[in-house]
Amino acid sequence: MKKLTLRKDRTPVLNRTSNVNGDTIDFGYKTVQRAEKTKLVGNVFNSVAKSYDLMNDLMSGGIHRLWRMAMIDWMAPQPNHKLIDVAGGTGDISIRFLRAGGGSAYITDINHSMINNGRKRSKIGQLKKRLHWSIANAECMPFSDCSSDFVTIAFGLRNVTDRQAAIDEAYRVLKPGGRFLCLEFSHVQNDLLKSVYDKWSFNVLPLMGKMILNDSFSYRYLAESIRAFPSKEMLADMFSRSGFVQIRIRTLSGGIACIHSGWKLD
């Protein structure tokens, strides 16, 4: 099985769909300079890297495990399939992909701490030879054009500075007939569920962050980043602007999360 080819030129290419005109971007409920966001997000994930999987359990009540499996089931991996897992530092999606029958997985993450903690996971075992790790920005991945069957990003797109550029990159590295899937927290549709979810996110989670990591700020940012993220309809439009077709959305747990899927035809 051939490995993916790394690009020699890793300089970001700003194209027609990248949002490069604004000087500011959301960081939770705050507005910061674009140049600052990557560093600020990096600080958050340096803080939470060791407890990242626990954090996801706390934020979703453990249901994120079912959401991840729903995405893998939707992909139906085959032995000849190659995956690029963006912002996949702990390797959870890639490990599930390989166990479900996929051929090889390339994990990229901008954060060294996330990659390092992912490599230490005891669950990797015999999958180690089919897992490949690299430090890379979602907006400028070190892979050749048309080189992967799948690209995934789970709970990472909202932390990317230029989200449209990241979706453009997913399109670039996919083979014709390839597929991009994004699993992300979304916007709760039921008013009663939304009230309970908001109280959990903004009161309980920061308190748990304080108790577990002595860091309530990171947990509060993560809760805010969910609310500041585009709606599922807006995200579908972003897929379309990058060139994806046959775009489908699966709403999970009353809108707490969504899976967006799009295909590259040529």
GROMACS .gro file of C-alpha atoms in nm:
model
  266
    1MET     CA    1   0.000   0.000   0.000
    2LYS     CA    2   0.147   0.333  -0.106
    3LYS     CA    3   0.193   0.605   0.152
    4LEU     CA    4   0.061   0.953   0.095
    5THR     CA    5   0.310   1.190  -0.063
    6LEU     CA    6   0.416   1.492   0.138
    7ARG     CA    7   0.426   1.826  -0.039
    8LYS     CA    8   0.760   2.002  -0.057
    9ASP     CA    9   0.588   2.340  -0.055
   10ARG     CA   10   0.384   2.388   0.264
   11THR     CA   11   0.320   2.758   0.215
   12PRO     CA   12  -0.050   2.844   0.256
   13VAL     CA   13  -0.224   2.925  -0.069
   14LEU     CA   14  -0.495   3.188  -0.027
   15ASN     CA   15  -0.764   3.111  -0.281
   16ARG     CA   16  -1.100   3.242  -0.383
   17THR     CA   17  -1.290   3.092  -0.090
   18SER     CA   18  -1.056   3.174   0.195
   19ASN     CA   19  -1.179   3.449   0.422
   20VAL     CA   20  -0.867   3.660   0.443
   21ASN     CA   21  -1.007   4.011   0.445
   22GLY     CA   22  -1.108   4.050   0.808
   23ASP     CA   23  -0.847   4.136   1.069
   24THR     CA   24  -1.041   3.979   1.357
   25ILE     CA   25  -1.199   3.642   1.432
   26ASP     CA   26  -1.401   3.482   1.712
   27PHE     CA   27  -1.228   3.324   2.009
   28GLY     CA   28  -1.525   3.200   2.205
   29TYR     CA   29  -1.735   3.509   2.276
   30LYS     CA   30  -1.433   3.736   2.236
   31THR     CA   31  -1.306   3.894   1.916
   32VAL     CA   32  -0.931   3.872   1.866
   33GLN     CA   33  -0.679   3.948   1.596
   34ARG     CA   34  -0.649   3.663   1.348
   35ALA     CA   35  -0.279   3.627   1.420
   36GLU     CA   36  -0.359   3.573   1.789
   37LYS     CA   37  -0.617   3.295   1.763
   38THR     CA   38  -0.382   3.010   1.676
   39LYS     CA   39  -0.166   3.089   1.979
   40LEU     CA   40  -0.465   3.126   2.210
   41VAL     CA   41  -0.618   2.798   2.093
   42GLY     CA   42  -0.277   2.635   2.133
   43ASN     CA   43  -0.265   2.747   2.495
   44VAL     CA   44  -0.606   2.592   2.556
   45PHE     CA   45  -0.509   2.255   2.414
   46ASN     CA   46  -0.170   2.254   2.583
   47SER     CA   47  -0.368   2.280   2.905
   48VAL     CA   48  -0.628   2.013   2.829
   49ALA     CA   49  -0.423   1.766   2.618
   50LYS     CA   50  -0.371   1.513   2.897
   51SER     CA   51  -0.742   1.507   2.977
   52TYR     CA   52  -0.880   1.565   2.628
   53ASP     CA   53  -1.083   1.244   2.608
   54LEU     CA   54  -1.214   1.303   2.960
   55MET     CA   55  -1.307   1.658   2.854
   56ASN     CA   56  -1.514   1.523   2.565
   57ASP     CA   57  -1.686   1.283   2.802
   58LEU     CA   58  -1.772   1.573   3.033
   59MET     CA   59  -1.891   1.802   2.754
   60SER     CA   60  -2.116   1.540   2.595
   61GLY     CA   61  -2.197   1.308   2.884
   62GLY     CA   62  -1.998   1.036   2.704
   63ILE     CA   63  -2.232   1.042   2.404
   64HIS     CA   64  -1.950   1.167   2.179
   65ARG     CA   65  -1.833   0.806   2.155
   66LEU     CA   66  -2.161   0.712   1.985
   67TRP     CA   67  -2.134   1.017   1.756
   68ARG     CA   68  -1.785   0.914   1.647
   69MET     CA   69  -1.900   0.561   1.572
   70ALA     CA   70  -2.195   0.700   1.375
   71MET     CA   71  -1.949   0.890   1.156
   72ILE     CA   72  -1.728   0.584   1.105
   73ASP     CA   73  -2.032   0.370   1.019
   74TRP     CA   74  -2.140   0.632   0.765
   75MET     CA   75  -1.794   0.613   0.604
   76ALA     CA   76  -1.793   0.231   0.576
   77PRO     CA   77  -1.410   0.205   0.558
   78GLN     CA   78  -1.246  -0.053   0.328
   79PRO     CA   79  -0.890  -0.197   0.331
   80ASN     CA   80  -0.785   0.018   0.034
   81HIS     CA   81  -0.906   0.342   0.190
   82LYS     CA   82  -0.669   0.611   0.317
   83LEU     CA   83  -0.779   0.866   0.575
   84ILE     CA   84  -0.640   1.207   0.662
   85ASP     CA   85  -0.770   1.291   1.009
   86VAL     CA   86  -0.738   1.667   1.065
   87ALA     CA   87  -0.701   1.802   1.420
   88GLY     CA   88  -0.694   1.436   1.522
   89GLY     CA   89  -0.419   1.456   1.784
   90THR     CA   90  -0.531   1.176   2.017
   91GLY     CA   91  -0.602   0.946   1.723
   92ASP     CA   92  -0.952   0.846   1.830
   93ILE     CA   93  -1.114   0.877   1.486
   94SER     CA   94  -0.817   0.715   1.309
   95ILE     CA   95  -0.810   0.419   1.545
   96ARG     CA   96  -1.182   0.363   1.495
   97PHE     CA   97  -1.137   0.396   1.119
   98LEU     CA   98  -0.868   0.127   1.110
   99ARG     CA   99  -1.058  -0.107   1.339
  100ALA     CA  100  -1.363  -0.070   1.116
  101GLY     CA  101  -1.166  -0.195   0.817
  102GLY     CA  102  -0.976   0.109   0.684
  103GLY     CA  103  -0.630   0.072   0.533
  104SER     CA  104  -0.417   0.357   0.670
  105ALA     CA  105  -0.467   0.680   0.863
  106TYR     CA  106  -0.267   1.003   0.866
  107ILE     CA  107  -0.324   1.208   1.180
  108THR     CA  108  -0.248   1.579   1.164
  109ASP     CA  109  -0.270   1.831   1.444
  110ILE     CA  110  -0.121   2.174   1.497
  111ASN     CA  111  -0.063   2.104   1.866
  112HIS     CA  112   0.247   1.909   1.973
  113SER     CA  113   0.096   1.813   2.309
  114MET     CA  114  -0.208   1.654   2.146
  115ILE     CA  115   0.009   1.454   1.904
  116ASN     CA  116   0.244   1.341   2.182
  117ASN     CA  117  -0.042   1.225   2.403
  118GLY     CA  118  -0.203   1.048   2.109
  119ARG     CA  119   0.113   0.852   2.036
  120LYS     CA  120   0.121   0.730   2.398
  121ARG     CA  121  -0.225   0.574   2.382
  122SER     CA  122  -0.228   0.212   2.488
  123LYS     CA  123  -0.509   0.132   2.241
  124ILE     CA  124  -0.284   0.171   1.936
  125GLY     CA  125  -0.125  -0.173   1.966
  126GLN     CA  126  -0.088  -0.351   1.632
  127LEU     CA  127  -0.241  -0.055   1.447
  128LYS     CA  128   0.079   0.142   1.500
  129LYS     CA  129   0.224   0.053   1.157
  130ARG     CA  130  -0.083   0.191   0.981
  131LEU     CA  131  -0.092   0.516   1.179
  132HIS     CA  132   0.112   0.817   1.069
  133TRP     CA  133   0.143   1.140   1.268
  134SER     CA  134   0.238   1.493   1.163
  135ILE     CA  135   0.231   1.844   1.305
  136ALA     CA  136   0.032   2.047   1.053
  137ASN     CA  137  -0.209   2.338   1.027
  138ALA     CA  138  -0.554   2.244   0.894
  139GLU     CA  139  -0.530   2.545   0.662
  140CYS     CA  140  -0.212   2.413   0.496
  141MET     CA  141  -0.165   2.037   0.511
  142PRO     CA  142   0.158   1.870   0.394
  143PHE     CA  143  -0.009   1.629   0.149
  144SER     CA  144  -0.022   1.617  -0.229
  145ASP     CA  145  -0.334   1.701  -0.426
  146CYS     CA  146  -0.585   1.419  -0.478
  147SER     CA  147  -0.409   1.180  -0.238
  148SER     CA  148  -0.671   1.056   0.011
  149ASP     CA  149  -1.004   0.873   0.004
  150PHE     CA  150  -1.138   1.040   0.318
  151VAL     CA  151  -1.070   1.354   0.519
  152THR     CA  152  -1.226   1.390   0.863
  153ILE     CA  153  -1.224   1.651   1.135
  154ALA     CA  154  -1.396   1.587   1.468
  155PHE     CA  155  -1.451   1.868   1.718
  156GLY     CA  156  -1.170   2.069   1.562
  157LEU     CA  157  -1.308   2.297   1.292
  158ARG     CA  158  -1.443   2.553   1.538
  159ASN     CA  159  -1.087   2.604   1.669
  160VAL     CA  160  -0.940   2.675   1.323
  161THR     CA  161  -0.873   3.040   1.243
  162ASP     CA  162  -0.972   3.029   0.874
  163ARG     CA  163  -1.236   2.756   0.856
  164GLN     CA  164  -1.305   2.806   0.487
  165ALA     CA  165  -0.936   2.758   0.410
  166ALA     CA  166  -0.940   2.431   0.608
  167ILE     CA  167  -1.242   2.305   0.411
  168ASP     CA  168  -1.067   2.409   0.089
  169GLU     CA  169  -0.763   2.205   0.196
  170ALA     CA  170  -0.981   1.901   0.261
  171TYR     CA  171  -1.113   1.934  -0.093
  172ARG     CA  172  -0.763   1.973  -0.239
  173VAL     CA  173  -0.614   1.659  -0.081
  174LEU     CA  174  -0.913   1.435  -0.159
  175LYS     CA  175  -0.911   1.209  -0.462
  176PRO     CA  176  -1.194   1.249  -0.714
  177GLY     CA  177  -1.476   1.053  -0.557
  178GLY     CA  178  -1.334   1.122  -0.209
  179ARG     CA  179  -1.538   1.234   0.087
  180PHE     CA  180  -1.502   1.491   0.366
  181LEU     CA  181  -1.683   1.447   0.698
  182CYS     CA  182  -1.696   1.697   0.982
  183LEU     CA  183  -1.827   1.601   1.326
  184GLU     CA  184  -1.879   1.910   1.538
  185PHE     CA  185  -2.084   2.044   1.826
  186SER     CA  186  -2.379   2.238   1.689
  187HIS     CA  187  -2.683   2.430   1.809
  188VAL     CA  188  -2.951   2.263   2.022
  189GLN     CA  189  -3.294   2.279   1.864
  190ASN     CA  190  -3.521   2.209   2.162
  191ASP     CA  191  -3.569   2.502   2.403
  192LEU     CA  192  -3.586   2.284   2.716
  193LEU     CA  193  -3.280   2.082   2.617
  194LYS     CA  194  -3.098   2.404   2.528
  195SER     CA  195  -3.166   2.549   2.874
  196VAL     CA  196  -3.030   2.239   3.048
  197TYR     CA  197  -2.734   2.218   2.810
  198ASP     CA  198  -2.641   2.585   2.859
  199LYS     CA  199  -2.647   2.552   3.237
  200TRP     CA  200  -2.428   2.242   3.212
  201SER     CA  201  -2.184   2.406   2.973
  202PHE     CA  202  -2.141   2.741   3.145
  203ASN     CA  203  -2.179   2.646   3.512
  204VAL     CA  204  -2.081   2.283   3.563
  205LEU     CA  205  -1.804   2.240   3.304
  206PRO     CA  206  -1.587   2.537   3.413
  207LEU     CA  207  -1.622   2.418   3.772
  208MET     CA  208  -1.509   2.068   3.673
  209GLY     CA  209  -1.222   2.223   3.478
  210LYS     CA  210  -1.118   2.409   3.790
  211MET     CA  211  -1.134   2.092   3.999
  212ILE     CA  212  -0.962   1.859   3.750
  213LEU     CA  213  -0.702   2.085   3.587
  214ASN     CA  214  -0.717   2.405   3.789
  215ASP     CA  215  -0.827   2.561   3.460
  216SER     CA  216  -1.181   2.691   3.428
  217PHE     CA  217  -1.090   2.930   3.143
  218SER     CA  218  -1.023   2.656   2.885
  219TYR     CA  219  -1.352   2.483   2.956
  220ARG     CA  220  -1.542   2.810   2.935
  221TYR     CA  221  -1.375   2.892   2.602
  222LEU     CA  222  -1.472   2.552   2.462
  223ALA     CA  223  -1.834   2.606   2.565
  224GLU     CA  224  -1.833   2.954   2.410
  225SER     CA  225  -1.668   2.831   2.090
  226ILE     CA  226  -1.961   2.596   2.031
  227ARG     CA  227  -2.210   2.884   2.049
  228ALA     CA  228  -1.996   3.104   1.823
  229PHE     CA  229  -1.965   2.833   1.557
  230PRO     CA  230  -2.168   2.872   1.235
  231SER     CA  231  -2.509   2.704   1.209
  232LYS     CA  232  -2.534   2.371   1.030
  233GLU     CA  233  -2.686   2.549   0.729
  234MET     CA  234  -2.399   2.798   0.713
  235LEU     CA  235  -2.145   2.518   0.741
  236ALA     CA  236  -2.316   2.333   0.455
  237ASP     CA  237  -2.281   2.651   0.246
  238MET     CA  238  -1.908   2.659   0.328
  239PHE     CA  239  -1.878   2.301   0.202
  240SER     CA  240  -2.048   2.406  -0.120
  241ARG     CA  241  -1.816   2.706  -0.169
  242SER     CA  242  -1.517   2.472  -0.153
  243GLY     CA  243  -1.664   2.261  -0.433
  244PHE     CA  244  -1.824   1.973  -0.241
  245VAL     CA  245  -2.146   1.822  -0.372
  246GLN     CA  246  -2.409   1.581  -0.241
  247ILE     CA  247  -2.379   1.755   0.094
  248ARG     CA  248  -2.568   1.581   0.372
  249ILE     CA  249  -2.620   1.669   0.739
  250ARG     CA  250  -2.695   1.429   1.023
  251THR     CA  251  -2.828   1.597   1.333
  252LEU     CA  252  -2.732   1.416   1.654
  253SER     CA  253  -2.888   1.427   2.002
  254GLY     CA  254  -3.132   1.707   1.933
  255GLY     CA  255  -2.873   1.927   1.764
  256ILE     CA  256  -2.598   1.904   2.027
  257ALA     CA  257  -2.378   1.780   1.743
  258CYS     CA  258  -2.395   1.734   1.366
  259ILE     CA  259  -2.208   1.537   1.103
  260HIS     CA  260  -2.162   1.715   0.770
  261SER     CA  261  -2.065   1.504   0.468
  262GLY     CA  262  -1.960   1.619   0.121
  263TRP     CA  263  -1.814   1.450  -0.189
  264LYS     CA  264  -1.549   1.563  -0.434
  265LEU     CA  265  -1.655   1.455  -0.780
  266ASP     CA  266  -1.358   1.575  -0.990
   0.00000   0.00000   0.00000
